[in-house]
Coordinates of C-alpha atoms in Angstrom, one line a residue:
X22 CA 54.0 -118.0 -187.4
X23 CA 50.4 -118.9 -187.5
X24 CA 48.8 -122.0 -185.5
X25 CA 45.8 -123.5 -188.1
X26 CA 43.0 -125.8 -187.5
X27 CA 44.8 -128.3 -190.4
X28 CA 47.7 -128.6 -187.9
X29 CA 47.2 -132.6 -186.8
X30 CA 50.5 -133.2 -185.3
X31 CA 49.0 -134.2 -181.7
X32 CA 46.2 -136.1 -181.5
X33 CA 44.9 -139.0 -179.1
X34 CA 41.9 -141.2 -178.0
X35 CA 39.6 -140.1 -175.0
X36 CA 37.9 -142.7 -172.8
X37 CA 34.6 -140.9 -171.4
X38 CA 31.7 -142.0 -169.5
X39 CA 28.2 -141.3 -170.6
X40 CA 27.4 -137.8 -170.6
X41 CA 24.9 -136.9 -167.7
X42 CA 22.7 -134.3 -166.6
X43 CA 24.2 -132.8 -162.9
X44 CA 21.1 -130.9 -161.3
X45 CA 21.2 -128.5 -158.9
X46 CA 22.5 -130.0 -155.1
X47 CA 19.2 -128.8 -153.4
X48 CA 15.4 -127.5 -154.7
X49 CA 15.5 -124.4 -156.6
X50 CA 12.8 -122.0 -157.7
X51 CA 10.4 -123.2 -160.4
X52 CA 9.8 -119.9 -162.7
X53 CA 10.4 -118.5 -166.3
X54 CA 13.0 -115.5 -166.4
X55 CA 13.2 -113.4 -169.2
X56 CA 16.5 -112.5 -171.1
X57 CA 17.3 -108.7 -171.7
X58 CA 17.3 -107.0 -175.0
X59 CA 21.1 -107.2 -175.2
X60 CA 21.2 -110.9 -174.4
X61 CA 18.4 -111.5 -177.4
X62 CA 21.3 -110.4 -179.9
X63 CA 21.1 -112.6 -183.0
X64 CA 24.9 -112.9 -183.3
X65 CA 25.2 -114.1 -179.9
X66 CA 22.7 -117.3 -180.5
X67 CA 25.9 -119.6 -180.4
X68 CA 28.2 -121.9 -177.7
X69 CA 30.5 -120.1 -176.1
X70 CA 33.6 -122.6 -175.8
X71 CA 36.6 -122.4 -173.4
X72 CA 39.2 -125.0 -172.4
X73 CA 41.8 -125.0 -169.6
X74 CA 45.0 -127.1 -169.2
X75 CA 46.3 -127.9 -166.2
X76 CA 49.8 -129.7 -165.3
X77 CA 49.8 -131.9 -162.4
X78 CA 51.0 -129.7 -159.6
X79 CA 51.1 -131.7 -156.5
X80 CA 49.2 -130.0 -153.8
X81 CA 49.1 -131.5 -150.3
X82 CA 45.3 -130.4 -149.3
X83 CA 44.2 -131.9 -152.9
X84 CA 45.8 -135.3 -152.4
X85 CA 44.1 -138.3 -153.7
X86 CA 41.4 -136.3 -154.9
X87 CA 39.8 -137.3 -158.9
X88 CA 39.8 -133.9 -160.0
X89 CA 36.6 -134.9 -162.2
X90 CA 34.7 -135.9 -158.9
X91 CA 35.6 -132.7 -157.1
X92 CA 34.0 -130.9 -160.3
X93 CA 31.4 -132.5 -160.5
X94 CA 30.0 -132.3 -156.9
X95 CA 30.7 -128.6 -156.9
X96 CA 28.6 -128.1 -160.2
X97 CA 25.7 -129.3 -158.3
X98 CA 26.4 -126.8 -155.8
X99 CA 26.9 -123.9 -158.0
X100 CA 23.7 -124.7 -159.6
X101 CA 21.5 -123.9 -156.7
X102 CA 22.7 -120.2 -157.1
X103 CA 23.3 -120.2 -160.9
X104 CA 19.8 -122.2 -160.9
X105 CA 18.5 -120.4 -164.5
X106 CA 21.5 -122.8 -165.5
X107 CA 20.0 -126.0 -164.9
X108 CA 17.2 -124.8 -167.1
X109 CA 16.2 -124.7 -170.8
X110 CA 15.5 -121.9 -173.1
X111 CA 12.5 -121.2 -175.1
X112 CA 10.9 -118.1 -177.4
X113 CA 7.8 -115.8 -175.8
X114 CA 6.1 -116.3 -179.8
X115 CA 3.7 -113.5 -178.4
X116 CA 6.5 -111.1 -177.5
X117 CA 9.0 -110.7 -180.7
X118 CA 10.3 -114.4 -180.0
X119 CA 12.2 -113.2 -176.7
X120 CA 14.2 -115.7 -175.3
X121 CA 12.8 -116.6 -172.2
X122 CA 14.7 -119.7 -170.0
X123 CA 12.4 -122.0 -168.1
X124 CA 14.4 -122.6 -164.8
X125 CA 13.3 -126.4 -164.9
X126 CA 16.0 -128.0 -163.0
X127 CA 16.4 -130.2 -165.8
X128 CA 20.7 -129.7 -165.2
X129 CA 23.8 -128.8 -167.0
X130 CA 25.5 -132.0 -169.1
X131 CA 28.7 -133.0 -167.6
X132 CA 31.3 -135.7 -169.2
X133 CA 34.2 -137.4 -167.6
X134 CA 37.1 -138.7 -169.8
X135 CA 40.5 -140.0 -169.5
X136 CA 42.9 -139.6 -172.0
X137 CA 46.2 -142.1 -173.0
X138 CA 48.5 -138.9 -173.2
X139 CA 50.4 -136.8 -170.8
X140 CA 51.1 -133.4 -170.0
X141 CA 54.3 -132.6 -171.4
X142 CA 53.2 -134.5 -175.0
X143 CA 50.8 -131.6 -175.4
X144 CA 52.1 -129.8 -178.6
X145 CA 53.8 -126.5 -176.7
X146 CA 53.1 -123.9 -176.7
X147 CA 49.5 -125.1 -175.7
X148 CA 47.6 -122.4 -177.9
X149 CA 44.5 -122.5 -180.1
X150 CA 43.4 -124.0 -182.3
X151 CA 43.2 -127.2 -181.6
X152 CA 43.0 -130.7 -183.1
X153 CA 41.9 -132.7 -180.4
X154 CA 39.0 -130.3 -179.1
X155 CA 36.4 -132.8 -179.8
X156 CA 37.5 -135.6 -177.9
X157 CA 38.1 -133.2 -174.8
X158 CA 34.8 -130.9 -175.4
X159 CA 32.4 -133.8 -176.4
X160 CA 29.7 -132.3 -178.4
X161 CA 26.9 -134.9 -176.8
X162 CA 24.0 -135.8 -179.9
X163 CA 21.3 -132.9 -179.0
X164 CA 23.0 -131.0 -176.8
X165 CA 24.0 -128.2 -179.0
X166 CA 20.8 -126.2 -179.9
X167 CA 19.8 -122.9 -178.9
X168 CA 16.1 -124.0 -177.6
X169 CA 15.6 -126.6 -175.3
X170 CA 19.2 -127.8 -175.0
X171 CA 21.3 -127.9 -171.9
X172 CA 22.6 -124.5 -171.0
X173 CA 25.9 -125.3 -170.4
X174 CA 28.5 -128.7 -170.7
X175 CA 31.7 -129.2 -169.1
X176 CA 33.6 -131.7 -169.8
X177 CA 37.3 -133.1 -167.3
X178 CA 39.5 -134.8 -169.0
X179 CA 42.0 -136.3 -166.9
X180 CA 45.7 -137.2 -168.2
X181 CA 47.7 -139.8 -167.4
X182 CA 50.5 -137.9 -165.4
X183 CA 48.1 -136.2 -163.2
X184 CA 47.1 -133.3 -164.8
X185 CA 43.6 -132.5 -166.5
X186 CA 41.8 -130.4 -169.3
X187 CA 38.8 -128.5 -168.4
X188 CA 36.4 -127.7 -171.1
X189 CA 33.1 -125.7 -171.2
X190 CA 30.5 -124.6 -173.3
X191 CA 28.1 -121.9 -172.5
X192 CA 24.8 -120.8 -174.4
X193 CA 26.2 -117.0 -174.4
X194 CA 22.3 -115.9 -174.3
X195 CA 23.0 -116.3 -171.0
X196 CA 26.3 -114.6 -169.8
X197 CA 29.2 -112.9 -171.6
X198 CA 33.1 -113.7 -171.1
X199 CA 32.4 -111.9 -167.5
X200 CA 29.7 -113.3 -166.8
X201 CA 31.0 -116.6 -167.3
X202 CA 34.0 -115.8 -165.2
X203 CA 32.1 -115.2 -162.6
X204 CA 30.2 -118.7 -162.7
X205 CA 33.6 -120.1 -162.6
X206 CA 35.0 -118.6 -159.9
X207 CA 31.9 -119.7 -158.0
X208 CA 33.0 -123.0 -158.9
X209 CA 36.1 -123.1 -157.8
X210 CA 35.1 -121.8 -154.5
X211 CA 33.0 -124.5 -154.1
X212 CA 35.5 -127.0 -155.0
X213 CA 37.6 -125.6 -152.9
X214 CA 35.0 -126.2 -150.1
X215 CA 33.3 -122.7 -149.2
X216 CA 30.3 -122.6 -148.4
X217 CA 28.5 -120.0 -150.8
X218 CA 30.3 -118.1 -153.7
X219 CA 31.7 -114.5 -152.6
X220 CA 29.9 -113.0 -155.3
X221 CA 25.8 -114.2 -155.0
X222 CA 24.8 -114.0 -159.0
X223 CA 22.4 -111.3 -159.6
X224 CA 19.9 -111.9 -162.6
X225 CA 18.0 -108.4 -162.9
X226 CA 18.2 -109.0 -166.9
X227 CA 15.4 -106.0 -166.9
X228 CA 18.3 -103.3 -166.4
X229 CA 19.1 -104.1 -170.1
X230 CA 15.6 -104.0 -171.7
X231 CA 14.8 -101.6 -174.1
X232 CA 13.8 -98.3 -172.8
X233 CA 9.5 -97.3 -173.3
X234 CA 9.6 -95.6 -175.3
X235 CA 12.2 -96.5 -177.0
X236 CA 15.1 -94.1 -178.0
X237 CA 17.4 -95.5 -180.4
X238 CA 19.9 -92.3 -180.0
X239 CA 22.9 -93.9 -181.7
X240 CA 23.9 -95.2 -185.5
X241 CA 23.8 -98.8 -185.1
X242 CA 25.6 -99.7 -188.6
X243 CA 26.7 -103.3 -186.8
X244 CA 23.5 -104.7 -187.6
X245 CA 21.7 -105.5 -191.3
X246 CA 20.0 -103.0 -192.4
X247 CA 17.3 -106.0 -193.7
X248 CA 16.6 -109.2 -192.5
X249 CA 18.3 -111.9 -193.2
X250 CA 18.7 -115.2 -192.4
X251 CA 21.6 -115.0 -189.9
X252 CA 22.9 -119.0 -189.9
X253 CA 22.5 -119.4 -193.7
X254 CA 24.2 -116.3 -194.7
X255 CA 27.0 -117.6 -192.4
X256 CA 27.2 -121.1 -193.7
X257 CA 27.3 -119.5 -196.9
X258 CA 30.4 -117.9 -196.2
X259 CA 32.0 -120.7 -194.8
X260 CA 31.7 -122.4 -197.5
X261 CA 32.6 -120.4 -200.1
X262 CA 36.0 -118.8 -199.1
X263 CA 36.8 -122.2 -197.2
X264 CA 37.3 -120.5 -194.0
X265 CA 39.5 -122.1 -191.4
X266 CA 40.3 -121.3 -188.0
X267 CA 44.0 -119.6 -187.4
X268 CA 45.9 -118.2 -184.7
X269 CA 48.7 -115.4 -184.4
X270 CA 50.8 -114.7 -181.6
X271 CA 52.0 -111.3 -180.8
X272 CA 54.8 -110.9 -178.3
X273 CA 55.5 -107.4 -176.3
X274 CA 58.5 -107.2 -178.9
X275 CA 56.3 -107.6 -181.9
X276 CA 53.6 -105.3 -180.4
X277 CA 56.4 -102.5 -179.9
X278 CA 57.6 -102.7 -183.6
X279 CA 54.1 -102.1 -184.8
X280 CA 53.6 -99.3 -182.4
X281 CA 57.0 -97.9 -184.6
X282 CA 54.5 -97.5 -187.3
X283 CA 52.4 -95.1 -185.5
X284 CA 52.8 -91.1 -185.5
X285 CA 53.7 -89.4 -182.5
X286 CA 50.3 -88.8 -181.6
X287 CA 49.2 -92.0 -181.8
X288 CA 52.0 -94.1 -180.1
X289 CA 49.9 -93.9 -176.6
X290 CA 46.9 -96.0 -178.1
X291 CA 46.3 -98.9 -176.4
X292 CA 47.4 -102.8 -176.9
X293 CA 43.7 -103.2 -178.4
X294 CA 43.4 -100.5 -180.5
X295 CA 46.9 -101.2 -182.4
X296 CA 46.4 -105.0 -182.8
X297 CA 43.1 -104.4 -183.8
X298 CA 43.7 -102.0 -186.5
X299 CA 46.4 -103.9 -187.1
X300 CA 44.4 -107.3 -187.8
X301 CA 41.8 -105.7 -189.6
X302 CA 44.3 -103.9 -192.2
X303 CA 46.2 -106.9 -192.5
X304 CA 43.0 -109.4 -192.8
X305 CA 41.7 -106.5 -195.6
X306 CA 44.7 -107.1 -197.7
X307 CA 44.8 -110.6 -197.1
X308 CA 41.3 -111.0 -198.6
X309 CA 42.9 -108.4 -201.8
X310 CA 39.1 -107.3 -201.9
X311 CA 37.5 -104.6 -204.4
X312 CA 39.5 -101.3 -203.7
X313 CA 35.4 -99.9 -203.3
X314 CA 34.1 -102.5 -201.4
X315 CA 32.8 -101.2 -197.7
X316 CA 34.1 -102.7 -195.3
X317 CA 33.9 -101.8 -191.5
X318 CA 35.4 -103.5 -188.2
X319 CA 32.8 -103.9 -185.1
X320 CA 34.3 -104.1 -181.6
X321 CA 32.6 -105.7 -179.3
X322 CA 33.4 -104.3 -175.9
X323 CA 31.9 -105.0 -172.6
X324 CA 30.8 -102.2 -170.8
X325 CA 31.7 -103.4 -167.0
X326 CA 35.5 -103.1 -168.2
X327 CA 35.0 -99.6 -169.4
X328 CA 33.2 -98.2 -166.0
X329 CA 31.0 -96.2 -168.2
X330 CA 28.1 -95.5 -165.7
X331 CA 25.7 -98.6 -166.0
X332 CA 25.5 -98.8 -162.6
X333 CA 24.6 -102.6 -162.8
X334 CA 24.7 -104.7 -159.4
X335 CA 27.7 -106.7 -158.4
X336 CA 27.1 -110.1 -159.6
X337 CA 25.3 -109.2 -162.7
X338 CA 26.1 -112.2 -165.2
X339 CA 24.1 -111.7 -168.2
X340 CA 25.5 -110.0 -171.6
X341 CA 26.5 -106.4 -171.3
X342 CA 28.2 -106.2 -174.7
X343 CA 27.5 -104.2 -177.7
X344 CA 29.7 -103.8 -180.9
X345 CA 29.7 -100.1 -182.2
X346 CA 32.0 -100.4 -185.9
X347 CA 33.4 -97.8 -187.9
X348 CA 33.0 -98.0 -192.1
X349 CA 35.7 -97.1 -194.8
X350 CA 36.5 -98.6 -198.3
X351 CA 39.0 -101.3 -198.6
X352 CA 41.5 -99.6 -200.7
X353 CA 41.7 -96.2 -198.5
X354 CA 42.4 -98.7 -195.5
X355 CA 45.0 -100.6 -197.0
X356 CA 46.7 -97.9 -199.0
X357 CA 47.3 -95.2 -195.9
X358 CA 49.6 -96.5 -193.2
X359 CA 48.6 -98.9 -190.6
X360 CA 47.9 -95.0 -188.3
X361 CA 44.5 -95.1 -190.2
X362 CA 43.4 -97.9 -189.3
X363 CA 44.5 -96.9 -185.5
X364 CA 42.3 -93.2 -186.0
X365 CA 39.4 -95.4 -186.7
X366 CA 39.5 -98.2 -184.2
X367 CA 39.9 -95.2 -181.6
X368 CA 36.9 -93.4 -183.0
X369 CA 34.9 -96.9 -182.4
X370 CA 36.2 -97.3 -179.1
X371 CA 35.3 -93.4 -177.7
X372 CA 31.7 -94.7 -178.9
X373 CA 30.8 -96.9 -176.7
X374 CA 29.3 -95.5 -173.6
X375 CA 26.1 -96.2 -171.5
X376 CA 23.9 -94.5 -173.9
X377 CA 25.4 -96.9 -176.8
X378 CA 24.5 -99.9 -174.6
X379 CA 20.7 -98.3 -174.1
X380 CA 20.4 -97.0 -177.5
X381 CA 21.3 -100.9 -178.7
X382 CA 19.0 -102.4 -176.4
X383 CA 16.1 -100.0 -178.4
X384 CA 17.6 -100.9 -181.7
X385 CA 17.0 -104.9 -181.1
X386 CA 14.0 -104.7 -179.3
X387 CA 12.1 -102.1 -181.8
X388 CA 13.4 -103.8 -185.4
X389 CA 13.2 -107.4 -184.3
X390 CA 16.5 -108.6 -183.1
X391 CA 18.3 -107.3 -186.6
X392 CA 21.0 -110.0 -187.4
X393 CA 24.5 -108.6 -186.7
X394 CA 26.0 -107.8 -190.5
X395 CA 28.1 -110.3 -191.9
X396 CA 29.5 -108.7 -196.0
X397 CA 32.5 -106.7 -195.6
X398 CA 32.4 -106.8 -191.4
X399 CA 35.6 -107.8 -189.2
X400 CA 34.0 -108.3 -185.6
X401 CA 37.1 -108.2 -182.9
X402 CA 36.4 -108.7 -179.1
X403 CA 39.0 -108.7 -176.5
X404 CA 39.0 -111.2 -173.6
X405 CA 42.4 -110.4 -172.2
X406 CA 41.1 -108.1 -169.3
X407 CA 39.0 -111.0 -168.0
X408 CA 41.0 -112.6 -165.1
X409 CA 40.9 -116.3 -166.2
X410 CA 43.8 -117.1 -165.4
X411 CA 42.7 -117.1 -161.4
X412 CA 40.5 -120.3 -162.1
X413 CA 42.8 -122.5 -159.8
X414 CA 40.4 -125.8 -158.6
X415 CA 42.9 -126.4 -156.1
X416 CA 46.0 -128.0 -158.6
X417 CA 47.5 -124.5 -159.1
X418 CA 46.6 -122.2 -162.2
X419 CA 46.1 -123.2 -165.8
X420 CA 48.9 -123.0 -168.4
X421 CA 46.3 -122.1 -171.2
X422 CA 42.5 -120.7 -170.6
X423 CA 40.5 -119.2 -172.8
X424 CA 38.4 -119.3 -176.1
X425 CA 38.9 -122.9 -177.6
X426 CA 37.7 -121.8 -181.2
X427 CA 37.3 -118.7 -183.2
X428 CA 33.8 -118.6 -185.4
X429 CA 33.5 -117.3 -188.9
X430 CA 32.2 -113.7 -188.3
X431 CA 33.8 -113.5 -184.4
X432 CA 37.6 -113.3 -183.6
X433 CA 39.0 -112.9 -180.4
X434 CA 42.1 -111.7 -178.7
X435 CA 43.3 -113.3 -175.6
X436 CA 45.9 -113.9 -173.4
X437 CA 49.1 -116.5 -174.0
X438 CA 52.3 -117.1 -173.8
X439 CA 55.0 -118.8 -176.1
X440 CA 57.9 -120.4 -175.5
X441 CA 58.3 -118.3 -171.9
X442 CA 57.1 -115.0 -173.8
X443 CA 53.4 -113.6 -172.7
X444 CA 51.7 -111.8 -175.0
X445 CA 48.5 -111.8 -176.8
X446 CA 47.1 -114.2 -179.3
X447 CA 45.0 -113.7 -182.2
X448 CA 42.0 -116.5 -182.6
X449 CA 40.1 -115.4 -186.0
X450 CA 39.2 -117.3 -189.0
X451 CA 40.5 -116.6 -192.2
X452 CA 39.7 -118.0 -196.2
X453 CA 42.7 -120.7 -196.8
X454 CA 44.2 -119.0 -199.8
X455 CA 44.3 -115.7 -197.4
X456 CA 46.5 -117.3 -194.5
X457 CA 49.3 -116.8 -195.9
X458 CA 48.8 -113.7 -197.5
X459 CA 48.2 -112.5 -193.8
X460 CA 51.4 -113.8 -192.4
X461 CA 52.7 -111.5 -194.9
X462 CA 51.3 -108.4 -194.3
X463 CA 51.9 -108.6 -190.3
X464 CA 55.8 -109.6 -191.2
X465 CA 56.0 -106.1 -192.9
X466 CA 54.8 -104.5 -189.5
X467 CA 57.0 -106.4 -187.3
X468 CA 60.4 -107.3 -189.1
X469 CA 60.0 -105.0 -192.3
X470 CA 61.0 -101.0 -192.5
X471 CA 59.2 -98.5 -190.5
X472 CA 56.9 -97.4 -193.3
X473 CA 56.7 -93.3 -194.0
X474 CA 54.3 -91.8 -191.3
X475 CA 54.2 -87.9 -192.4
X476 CA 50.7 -88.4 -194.3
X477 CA 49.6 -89.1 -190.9
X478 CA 51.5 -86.1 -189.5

């Protein structure tokens, strides 16, 4: 069953305070830091959102403590080591329009709310999206620009019976899901009353600059071939097909039926590689596009997971991501079985590599950050490695944490469980006339027959 953004059965009011700007707890360097190639990706000029829920588990060392308060003072803290931060983003007009932040000190936005709900009135299970986001993640008038905004707001929403939401929003020019991770386990720790965060942030952003000369060594097909205008063409499609934002849970059952789909020598692929292919041959059919229309899925993988030889320093929090896509035709995809689909996303995945990364880095840099292509592209990242589910401020670990939305061109697969059951969720976006059609398709690969597999054979 799929979770949509119409779904209104919970909502409630929020009481916040004025939002304010948290600097960092001491003086911090005054200096302009350059982003690397890979962070000036078009695509990834957007807010990163997450939110985390967390029950009220009594904990002796955290009593009488406002969990909003305890936030708060270690944000300041973080911010003397995460000081680029507490800064503002600008573009280097004589350099390509490089994003370049200004580490100002100007501060991160933080909000305080209470809200008239509890826990346990949450709609269960606590999975996106959802219809209350705004009133926990406050989107504060100005705040949400690329250039000149606050690079990051968190927002603590406390609940009546004790327990809170957490909510943040990151400019991902600065950090990837990793990267962001790493910020908030610095957090924590400080919340938790260390002294300095285990792991001292490392900026080096010149490791991922575009080689001189550069050597673009790789077919980059990700990216528009001409330049476009990225936000238009976007809106565009949002409002045309009437996108909204959906979710679909897959449980270790449902992930081992569809693996029943697969031929022999495809049954070891892994969990991301089958929902994947899976997603995108069901979202193709959903769409019931022109059997000759190219289409082509872009995974976006993050090349600390894959230990593929960067060599980058512990603590590096900046973007090291890169999206290498495969290209069919939407009738060969959604008239062979669902092993095709698997034998590409594989062939994406063995791709990706150090060179990739490098060879992306000289593609951006040399055509002039290339908007990421939009017609006929499904772009899938996976966020389930990431180990959010450590972020504990000292009231035990979160029931729900993770992506709060999905966006238009991005969907994401992440962590969750259901009714007692982990698995992994779904968060993409999807035409409203197609929702449905969707549902569909992935009920043929999880209760339907096993379709025929010799063709793959």
């Amino acid at each position: 069953m799929a979770s949509l953004s119409s779904h209104t059965s919970m909502s409630f009011q929020v009481k916040r305070c004025e939002p304010e700007l948290v600097v960092p707890a001491k003086p911090t360097p005054r200096e302009v830091k350059k982003l690397s190639d890979i962070d000036n990706q078009q695509a990834l000029r957007f807010q990163l959102p997450g939110i985390t829920f967390y029950k009220n588990n009594p904990n002796p060392s955290m009593e009488g403590k406002d969990p909003a308060k305890v936030i708060r003072e270690a944000l300041g803290r973080a911010l003397v080591y995460y000081y680029p931060l507490a800064g503002r983003l600008f573009e280097d007009c004589n350099n390509n329009n490089v994003l370049m932040v200004d580490c100002n000190g100007q501060g991160a936005l933080f909000i305080e709310a209470d809200a008239d709900v509890e826990f346990d009135q949450l709609d269960h299970p606590l999975q996106p999206p959802f219809p209350f986001l705004d009133e926990v993640l406050y989107n504060a008038p100005g705040s949400d620009g690329i250039l000149g905004c606050p690079l990051l707001l968190i927002q603590v929403t406390r609940l009546k019976c004790g327990g809170f939401i957490f909510a943040i929003r990151m400019n991902h020019t600065m950090s990837d899901g990793f990267g962001l991770h790493q910020f908030l386990k610095a957090l924590i720790e400080l919340a938790q009353g260390a002294e300095e965060p285990s792991v001292p942030p490392v900026w080096r952003r010149e490791l991922l600059n575009a080689r001189n000369p550069p050597r673009i060594t790789c077919t980059h097909k990700e990216f528009q071939e001409e330049m476009t205008n990225y936000n238009d063409e976007l809106n565009n499609l949002v409002q045309t097909t009437h996108m909204i934002q959906c979710s679909f849970f897959f449980s270790h059952s449902k992930i081992m039926t569809i693996r029943k789909h697969l031929p022999p020598h495809l049954a070891t692929c892994s969990r991301f590689e089958l929902l994947a292919a899976c997603a995108w041959r069901c979202r193709t059919l959903a769409l019931n596009l022109d059997p000759e229309e190219v289409i082509q899925i872009s995974c976006v993988f993050n090349a600390r997971a894959n230990n593929i030889g960067l060599n980058l320093p512990l603590g590096y929090y900046g973007n090291v991501i890169a999206g290498p896509c495969t290209v069919t035709n939407a009738g060969v995809l959604c008239k062979n079985p669902i092993g095709y689909a698997v034998e590409l996303v594989k062939k994406v995945k063995s791709e990706m590599s150090a060179e990739y990364i490098r060879s992306a880095a000289d593609f951006i840099a040399s055509r002039g950050r290339p908007p990421c292509k939009i017609k006929g592209n499904f772009v899938v990242s996976d966020i389930t490695n990431a180990p959010f589910q450590e972020i504990d401020f000292g009231w035990g670990c979160p029931d729900y944490i993770g992506m709060a939305v999905s966006f238009p061109l991005f969907s994401f697969f992440v962590k969750c469980v259901n009714n007692g059951e982990a698995g992994t969720l779904l968060l993409t976006s999807l035409p409203l006339l197609a929702v449905e059609r969707f549902q569909q398709e992935l009920k043929k690969l999880t209760e339907g027959p096993i379709q025929n597999i010799k063709s793959m054979l």
